[in-house]
PDB file of C-alpha atoms in Angstrom:
ATOM      1  CA  MET A   1      87.011  74.722  80.995  1.00 61.00           C
ATOM      2  CA  ALA A   2      87.784  76.644  84.169  1.00 76.00           C
ATOM      3  CA  VAL A   3      88.744  80.152  83.855  1.00 86.00           C
ATOM      4  CA  SER A   4      92.309  81.102  84.859  1.00 88.00           C
ATOM      5  CA  LEU A   5      92.057  84.423  86.849  1.00 88.00           C
ATOM      6  CA  GLN A   6      94.443  87.361  86.896  1.00 89.00           C
ATOM      7  CA  LYS A   7      94.869  89.700  90.023  1.00 89.00           C
ATOM      8  CA  GLY A   8      91.865  92.028  90.075  1.00 91.00           C
ATOM      9  CA  GLN A   9      89.642  90.178  87.900  1.00 92.00           C
ATOM     10  CA  LYS A  10      85.972  89.591  88.737  1.00 93.00           C
ATOM     11  CA  ILE A  11      83.626  86.877  87.293  1.00 92.00           C
ATOM     12  CA  SER A  12      80.248  85.588  87.634  1.00 92.00           C
ATOM     13  CA  LEU A  13      80.279  82.149  89.079  1.00 90.00           C
ATOM     14  CA  ASP A  14      77.117  81.050  87.587  1.00 89.00           C
ATOM     15  CA  LYS A  15      78.140  82.090  84.234  1.00 90.00           C
ATOM     16  CA  GLU A  16      81.325  80.529  84.334  1.00 90.00           C
ATOM     17  CA  ALA A  17      79.723  77.262  85.655  1.00 88.00           C
ATOM     18  CA  GLY A  18      77.223  77.358  83.133  1.00 88.00           C
ATOM     19  CA  THR A  19      74.639  76.633  85.811  1.00 85.00           C
ATOM     20  CA  ALA A  20      73.162  78.101  89.019  1.00 86.00           C
ATOM     21  CA  LEU A  21      75.804  77.225  91.709  1.00 89.00           C
ATOM     22  CA  THR A  22      74.475  76.206  95.137  1.00 92.00           C
ATOM     23  CA  ARG A  23      77.406  74.438  96.563  1.00 94.00           C
ATOM     24  CA  ILE A  24      81.048  75.264  95.898  1.00 95.00           C
ATOM     25  CA  LYS A  25      84.420  74.364  97.465  1.00 94.00           C
ATOM     26  CA  MET A  26      87.245  76.805  97.789  1.00 93.00           C
ATOM     27  CA  GLY A  27      90.279  74.640  97.346  1.00 92.00           C
ATOM     28  CA  LEU A  28      93.951  75.757  98.439  1.00 88.00           C
ATOM     29  CA  GLY A  29      97.084  73.947  97.334  1.00 84.00           C
ATOM     30  CA  TRP A  30     100.763  74.630  97.803  1.00 81.00           C
ATOM     31  CA  ASP A  31     104.182  72.912  97.610  1.00 80.00           C
ATOM     32  CA  VAL A  32     107.290  73.747  99.539  1.00 79.00           C
ATOM     33  CA  ALA A  33     109.875  75.564  97.346  1.00 79.00           C
ATOM     34  CA  SER A  34     112.889  73.616  96.519  1.00 73.00           C
ATOM     35  CA  THR A  35     116.214  74.807  97.901  1.00 63.00           C
ATOM     36  CA  PRO A  36     119.797  73.761  97.126  1.00 50.00           C
ATOM     37  CA  LYS A  37     119.990  72.333 100.767  1.00 46.00           C
ATOM     38  CA  SER A  38     117.139  69.944  99.926  1.00 42.00           C
ATOM     39  CA  GLY A  39     118.715  68.563  96.638  1.00 43.00           C
ATOM     40  CA  GLY A  40     116.830  70.909  94.155  1.00 43.00           C
ATOM     41  CA  PHE A  41     114.054  69.423  92.184  1.00 42.00           C
ATOM     42  CA  LEU A  42     114.451  65.923  93.397  1.00 40.00           C
ATOM     43  CA  GLY A  43     114.872  67.003  96.953  1.00 38.00           C
ATOM     44  CA  SER A  44     111.702  68.902  96.828  1.00 37.00           C
ATOM     45  CA  LEU A  45     109.790  66.027  95.100  1.00 38.00           C
ATOM     46  CA  PHE A  46     110.818  63.337  97.483  1.00 35.00           C
ATOM     47  CA  GLY A  47     110.730  65.511 100.665  1.00 37.00           C
ATOM     48  CA  GLY A  48     114.611  65.756 101.238  1.00 35.00           C
ATOM     49  CA  GLY A  49     116.169  68.552 103.307  1.00 37.00           C
ATOM     50  CA  GLY A  50     115.249  67.866 107.008  1.00 37.00           C
ATOM     51  CA  SER A  51     112.959  69.906 109.087  1.00 42.00           C
ATOM     52  CA  ASN A  52     112.152  72.625 106.555  1.00 51.00           C
ATOM     53  CA  ASP A  53     110.066  70.308 104.265  1.00 62.00           C
ATOM     54  CA  SER A  54     106.730  71.210 105.595  1.00 72.00           C
ATOM     55  CA  ILE A  55     104.923  74.494 105.520  1.00 74.00           C
ATOM     56  CA  ASP A  56     101.749  74.984 107.536  1.00 76.00           C
ATOM     57  CA  LEU A  57      99.480  77.241 105.716  1.00 83.00           C
ATOM     58  CA  ASP A  58      96.015  77.848 106.987  1.00 88.00           C
ATOM     59  CA  ALA A  59      93.118  78.850 104.986  1.00 91.00           C
ATOM     60  CA  SER A  60      90.265  80.990 106.466  1.00 94.00           C
ATOM     61  CA  CYS A  61      87.155  82.452 105.386  1.00 96.00           C
ATOM     62  CA  ILE A  62      85.691  85.843 106.934  1.00 97.00           C
ATOM     63  CA  MET A  63      81.826  86.490 106.509  1.00 98.00           C
ATOM     64  CA  PHE A  64      81.049  90.386 106.212  1.00 98.00           C
ATOM     65  CA  ASP A  65      77.750  92.125 105.900  1.00 97.00           C
ATOM     66  CA  ALA A  66      76.987  95.075 103.670  1.00 95.00           C
ATOM     67  CA  SER A  67      78.754  97.375 106.130  1.00 96.00           C
ATOM     68  CA  LYS A  68      81.913  95.681 105.987  1.00 95.00           C
ATOM     69  CA  GLN A  69      81.343  94.301 109.586  1.00 97.00           C
ATOM     70  CA  PRO A  70      82.786  90.904 110.222  1.00 97.00           C
ATOM     71  CA  ILE A  71      79.997  88.368 111.148  1.00 97.00           C
ATOM     72  CA  ASP A  72      81.665  85.016 111.579  1.00 97.00           C
ATOM     73  CA  ALA A  73      85.130  83.431 110.606  1.00 97.00           C
ATOM     74  CA  ILE A  74      85.856  80.056 109.628  1.00 96.00           C
ATOM     75  CA  TRP A  75      89.379  78.768 110.335  1.00 94.00           C
ATOM     76  CA  PHE A  76      91.363  75.867 112.061  1.00 91.00           C
ATOM     77  CA  GLY A  77      90.024  77.242 115.374  1.00 92.00           C
ATOM     78  CA  GLN A  78      86.409  76.955 114.355  1.00 95.00           C
ATOM     79  CA  LEU A  79      85.872  74.696 111.561  1.00 96.00           C
ATOM     80  CA  GLN A  80      82.227  75.636 110.790  1.00 97.00           C
ATOM     81  CA  SER A  81      80.198  78.776 110.615  1.00 97.00           C
ATOM     82  CA  LYS A  82      77.835  79.242 113.225  1.00 97.00           C
ATOM     83  CA  ASP A  83      74.861  79.056 110.798  1.00 97.00           C
ATOM     84  CA  GLY A  84      76.388  75.796 109.307  1.00 97.00           C
ATOM     85  CA  SER A  85      76.760  77.161 105.594  1.00 97.00           C
ATOM     86  CA  ILE A  86      80.541  77.059 105.602  1.00 97.00           C
ATOM     87  CA  VAL A  87      82.661  74.063 106.611  1.00 97.00           C
ATOM     88  CA  HIS A  88      86.459  73.928 106.774  1.00 96.00           C
ATOM     89  CA  THR A  89      87.612  70.342 106.083  1.00 91.00           C
ATOM     90  CA  GLY A  90      90.704  70.718 108.485  1.00 82.00           C
ATOM     91  CA  ASP A  91      94.131  71.846 108.840  1.00 63.00           C
ATOM     92  CA  ASN A  92      96.915  70.530 106.593  1.00 57.00           C
ATOM     93  CA  ARG A  93     100.340  71.190 108.455  1.00 52.00           C
ATOM     94  CA  THR A  94     102.729  70.157 105.441  1.00 48.00           C
ATOM     95  CA  GLY A  95     101.495  71.029 101.925  1.00 45.00           C
ATOM     96  CA  ALA A  96     102.537  67.479 100.834  1.00 50.00           C
ATOM     97  CA  GLY A  97     100.589  65.711  98.237  1.00 52.00           C
ATOM     98  CA  ASP A  98      98.916  66.707  94.958  1.00 57.00           C
ATOM     99  CA  GLY A  99      95.710  68.621  94.618  1.00 73.00           C
ATOM    100  CA  ASP A 100      93.913  70.680  97.311  1.00 84.00           C
ATOM    101  CA  ASP A 101      95.633  70.801 100.647  1.00 84.00           C
ATOM    102  CA  GLU A 102      93.011  72.608 102.373  1.00 89.00           C
ATOM    103  CA  VAL A 103      89.206  72.904 101.424  1.00 93.00           C
ATOM    104  CA  ILE A 104      86.372  74.994 102.609  1.00 95.00           C
ATOM    105  CA  ASN A 105      82.852  74.089 101.631  1.00 96.00           C
ATOM    106  CA  VAL A 106      80.493  76.708 101.122  1.00 97.00           C
ATOM    107  CA  ASP A 107      76.638  76.133 100.710  1.00 97.00           C
ATOM    108  CA  LEU A 108      75.589  79.212  98.960  1.00 96.00           C
ATOM    109  CA  SER A 109      71.927  78.469  99.378  1.00 94.00           C
ATOM    110  CA  ARG A 110      72.306  78.740 103.179  1.00 96.00           C
ATOM    111  CA  ILE A 111      74.348  81.823 103.441  1.00 97.00           C
ATOM    112  CA  PRO A 112      72.213  84.321 105.382  1.00 96.00           C
ATOM    113  CA  ALA A 113      70.528  87.042 103.565  1.00 95.00           C
ATOM    114  CA  HIS A 114      72.557  89.808 105.587  1.00 96.00           C
ATOM    115  CA  VAL A 115      75.948  88.307 104.570  1.00 97.00           C
ATOM    116  CA  GLN A 116      77.434  90.335 101.680  1.00 97.00           C
ATOM    117  CA  SER A 117      80.793  88.855 101.049  1.00 97.00           C
ATOM    118  CA  LEU A 118      83.136  86.079 101.869  1.00 97.00           C
ATOM    119  CA  VAL A 119      86.865  86.888 101.926  1.00 96.00           C
ATOM    120  CA  PHE A 120      89.301  83.870 101.735  1.00 94.00           C
ATOM    121  CA  THR A 121      92.862  84.229 103.369  1.00 92.00           C
ATOM    122  CA  VAL A 122      95.701  82.023 103.818  1.00 90.00           C
ATOM    123  CA  ASN A 123      98.462  82.447 106.546  1.00 90.00           C
ATOM    124  CA  SER A 124     101.636  80.887 107.532  1.00 88.00           C
ATOM    125  CA  PHE A 125     100.991  79.764 111.040  1.00 85.00           C
ATOM    126  CA  THR A 126     104.517  78.973 111.763  1.00 83.00           C
ATOM    127  CA  GLY A 127     105.811  82.287 110.357  1.00 86.00           C
ATOM    128  CA  GLN A 128     107.615  80.828 107.396  1.00 84.00           C
ATOM    129  CA  THR A 129     107.594  83.342 104.720  1.00 87.00           C
ATOM    130  CA  PHE A 130     106.036  82.809 101.214  1.00 86.00           C
ATOM    131  CA  GLU A 131     109.687  82.673  99.834  1.00 86.00           C
ATOM    132  CA  LYS A 132     109.396  78.948 100.981  1.00 83.00           C
ATOM    133  CA  VAL A 133     106.099  78.421  99.068  1.00 83.00           C
ATOM    134  CA  ALA A 134     105.796  77.254  95.543  1.00 81.00           C
ATOM    135  CA  ASN A 135     103.018  76.316  93.143  1.00 82.00           C
ATOM    136  CA  ALA A 136     100.328  77.994  95.410  1.00 83.00           C
ATOM    137  CA  PHE A 137      96.810  78.316  94.058  1.00 86.00           C
ATOM    138  CA  CYS A 138      93.242  78.695  95.052  1.00 88.00           C
ATOM    139  CA  ARG A 139      90.357  77.312  92.928  1.00 91.00           C
ATOM    140  CA  ILE A 140      86.521  77.323  93.095  1.00 92.00           C
ATOM    141  CA  VAL A 141      84.914  74.009  92.304  1.00 93.00           C
ATOM    142  CA  ASN A 142      81.264  73.161  91.573  1.00 93.00           C
ATOM    143  CA  ALA A 143      80.489  70.837  94.451  1.00 92.00           C
ATOM    144  CA  GLY A 144      77.551  69.414  92.565  1.00 90.00           C
ATOM    145  CA  ASN A 145      79.892  67.695  89.724  1.00 91.00           C
ATOM    146  CA  ASN A 146      83.284  68.278  91.182  1.00 91.00           C
ATOM    147  CA  SER A 147      84.190  70.455  87.866  1.00 91.00           C
ATOM    148  CA  GLU A 148      86.604  73.310  88.412  1.00 92.00           C
ATOM    149  CA  VAL A 149      84.949  76.661  87.663  1.00 92.00           C
ATOM    150  CA  ALA A 150      87.741  79.115  88.274  1.00 92.00           C
ATOM    151  CA  ARG A 151      91.439  78.929  89.280  1.00 90.00           C
ATOM    152  CA  TYR A 152      93.943  81.594  90.769  1.00 88.00           C
ATOM    153  CA  ASN A 153      97.521  80.829  90.643  1.00 86.00           C
ATOM    154  CA  LEU A 154      99.339  82.654  93.483  1.00 78.00           C
ATOM    155  CA  SER A 155     102.772  83.644  92.167  1.00 69.00           C
ATOM    156  CA  ALA A 156     103.571  86.158  94.887  1.00 66.00           C
ATOM    157  CA  GLN A 157     106.595  84.792  96.544  1.00 71.00           C
ATOM    158  CA  GLY A 158     108.368  87.022  98.962  1.00 83.00           C
ATOM    159  CA  GLY A 159     108.972  87.969 102.676  1.00 88.00           C
ATOM    160  CA  HIS A 160     105.201  88.011 103.625  1.00 91.00           C
ATOM    161  CA  THR A 161     103.488  85.442 105.674  1.00 90.00           C
ATOM    162  CA  ALA A 162      99.844  85.967 104.434  1.00 91.00           C
ATOM    163  CA  LEU A 163      97.813  86.483 101.396  1.00 90.00           C
ATOM    164  CA  ILE A 164      94.287  87.900 100.890  1.00 92.00           C
ATOM    165  CA  LEU A 165      93.247  85.521  98.146  1.00 90.00           C
ATOM    166  CA  ALA A 166      89.875  86.218  96.967  1.00 92.00           C
ATOM    167  CA  LYS A 167      86.210  87.356  97.768  1.00 94.00           C
ATOM    168  CA  ILE A 168      82.874  85.767  96.800  1.00 96.00           C
ATOM    169  CA  TYR A 169      80.236  88.462  97.049  1.00 96.00           C
ATOM    170  CA  ARG A 170      76.485  89.197  96.013  1.00 95.00           C
ATOM    171  CA  HIS A 171      75.871  91.411  93.067  1.00 93.00           C
ATOM    172  CA  ASN A 172      72.439  92.134  91.564  1.00 90.00           C
ATOM    173  CA  GLY A 173      71.083  88.850  92.857  1.00 88.00           C
ATOM    174  CA  GLU A 174      74.151  86.505  91.756  1.00 91.00           C
ATOM    175  CA  TRP A 175      77.224  85.399  93.321  1.00 94.00           C
ATOM    176  CA  LYS A 176      80.453  86.824  91.948  1.00 94.00           C
ATOM    177  CA  MET A 177      84.246  86.280  92.460  1.00 93.00           C
ATOM    178  CA  HIS A 178      86.931  88.796  92.795  1.00 93.00           C
ATOM    179  CA  ALA A 179      90.532  87.739  92.622  1.00 91.00           C
ATOM    180  CA  ILE A 180      92.473  89.853  95.238  1.00 92.00           C
ATOM    181  CA  GLY A 181      95.948  88.396  95.590  1.00 88.00           C
ATOM    182  CA  GLU A 182      97.182  91.177  98.048  1.00 91.00           C
ATOM    183  CA  ILE A 183     100.141  90.175 100.276  1.00 90.00           C
ATOM    184  CA  ALA A 184     100.019  90.705 103.945  1.00 92.00           C
ATOM    185  CA  SER A 185     101.665  89.497 107.220  1.00 91.00           C
ATOM    186  CA  GLY A 186     100.212  87.685 110.066  1.00 90.00           C
ATOM    187  CA  ARG A 187      99.790  84.164 111.762  1.00 88.00           C
ATOM    188  CA  THR A 188      96.108  83.957 111.695  1.00 89.00           C
ATOM    189  CA  PHE A 189      93.235  85.965 110.042  1.00 91.00           C
ATOM    190  CA  HIS A 190      92.838  88.014 113.267  1.00 92.00           C
ATOM    191  CA  ASP A 191      96.105  89.636 112.466  1.00 92.00           C
ATOM    192  CA  LEU A 192      94.854  90.354 108.912  1.00 92.00           C
ATOM    193  CA  MET A 193      91.718  92.127 109.666  1.00 95.00           C
ATOM    194  CA  PRO A 194      93.018  95.517 109.068  1.00 94.00           C
ATOM    195  CA  ALA A 195      94.168  94.640 105.637  1.00 93.00           C
ATOM    196  CA  ILE A 196      91.004  92.300 104.895  1.00 95.00           C
ATOM    197  CA  THR A 197      88.246  94.754 105.725  1.00 95.00           C
ATOM    198  CA  PRO A 198      88.878  97.247 102.897  1.00 94.00           C
ATOM    199  CA  HIS A 199      88.479  94.347 100.397  1.00 94.00           C
ATOM    200  CA  ALA A 200      85.137  93.184 102.014  1.00 92.00           C
TER     201      ALA A 200
END
């Protein structure tokens, strides 16, 4: 049974998974919030409402060393880390469909030793605010058996265009997860770096 995280909560991934994790998936999902113009619930369900039915959210992962210096970034402009340990499955420009809309695969066993933390973010590249986003979540999945380890529901709707989601980090020889959930603004992770770095 996956743990449902609260903002600020920290967990051990291995303990929650019941096994030593080597490969995980960070999944991100969202829907377009229904508006009266789109015919309410049915409009959002069937994609009514013209040009505002899709939101291009972009998931990114930034790798940091122990000095909180960025080492590499995985995003729609670079879908794989230079060392090959992290791979982004590609950009979803609508949020349509059930389940994960974007997935970042992480091979924890291949993360270089000098990498201390991985910070995951999501941005609205088109500049639409999170007032237009509903049912957003991020989740950690054990890639070995596709079981969900932890889920963090992102209820923060508002005028921001980005969220600093979570951090996966090394602590006493194990990987832990910290649910951050801080709002921010920016179209790509580059814009967020001043807000991301304190959490690294």
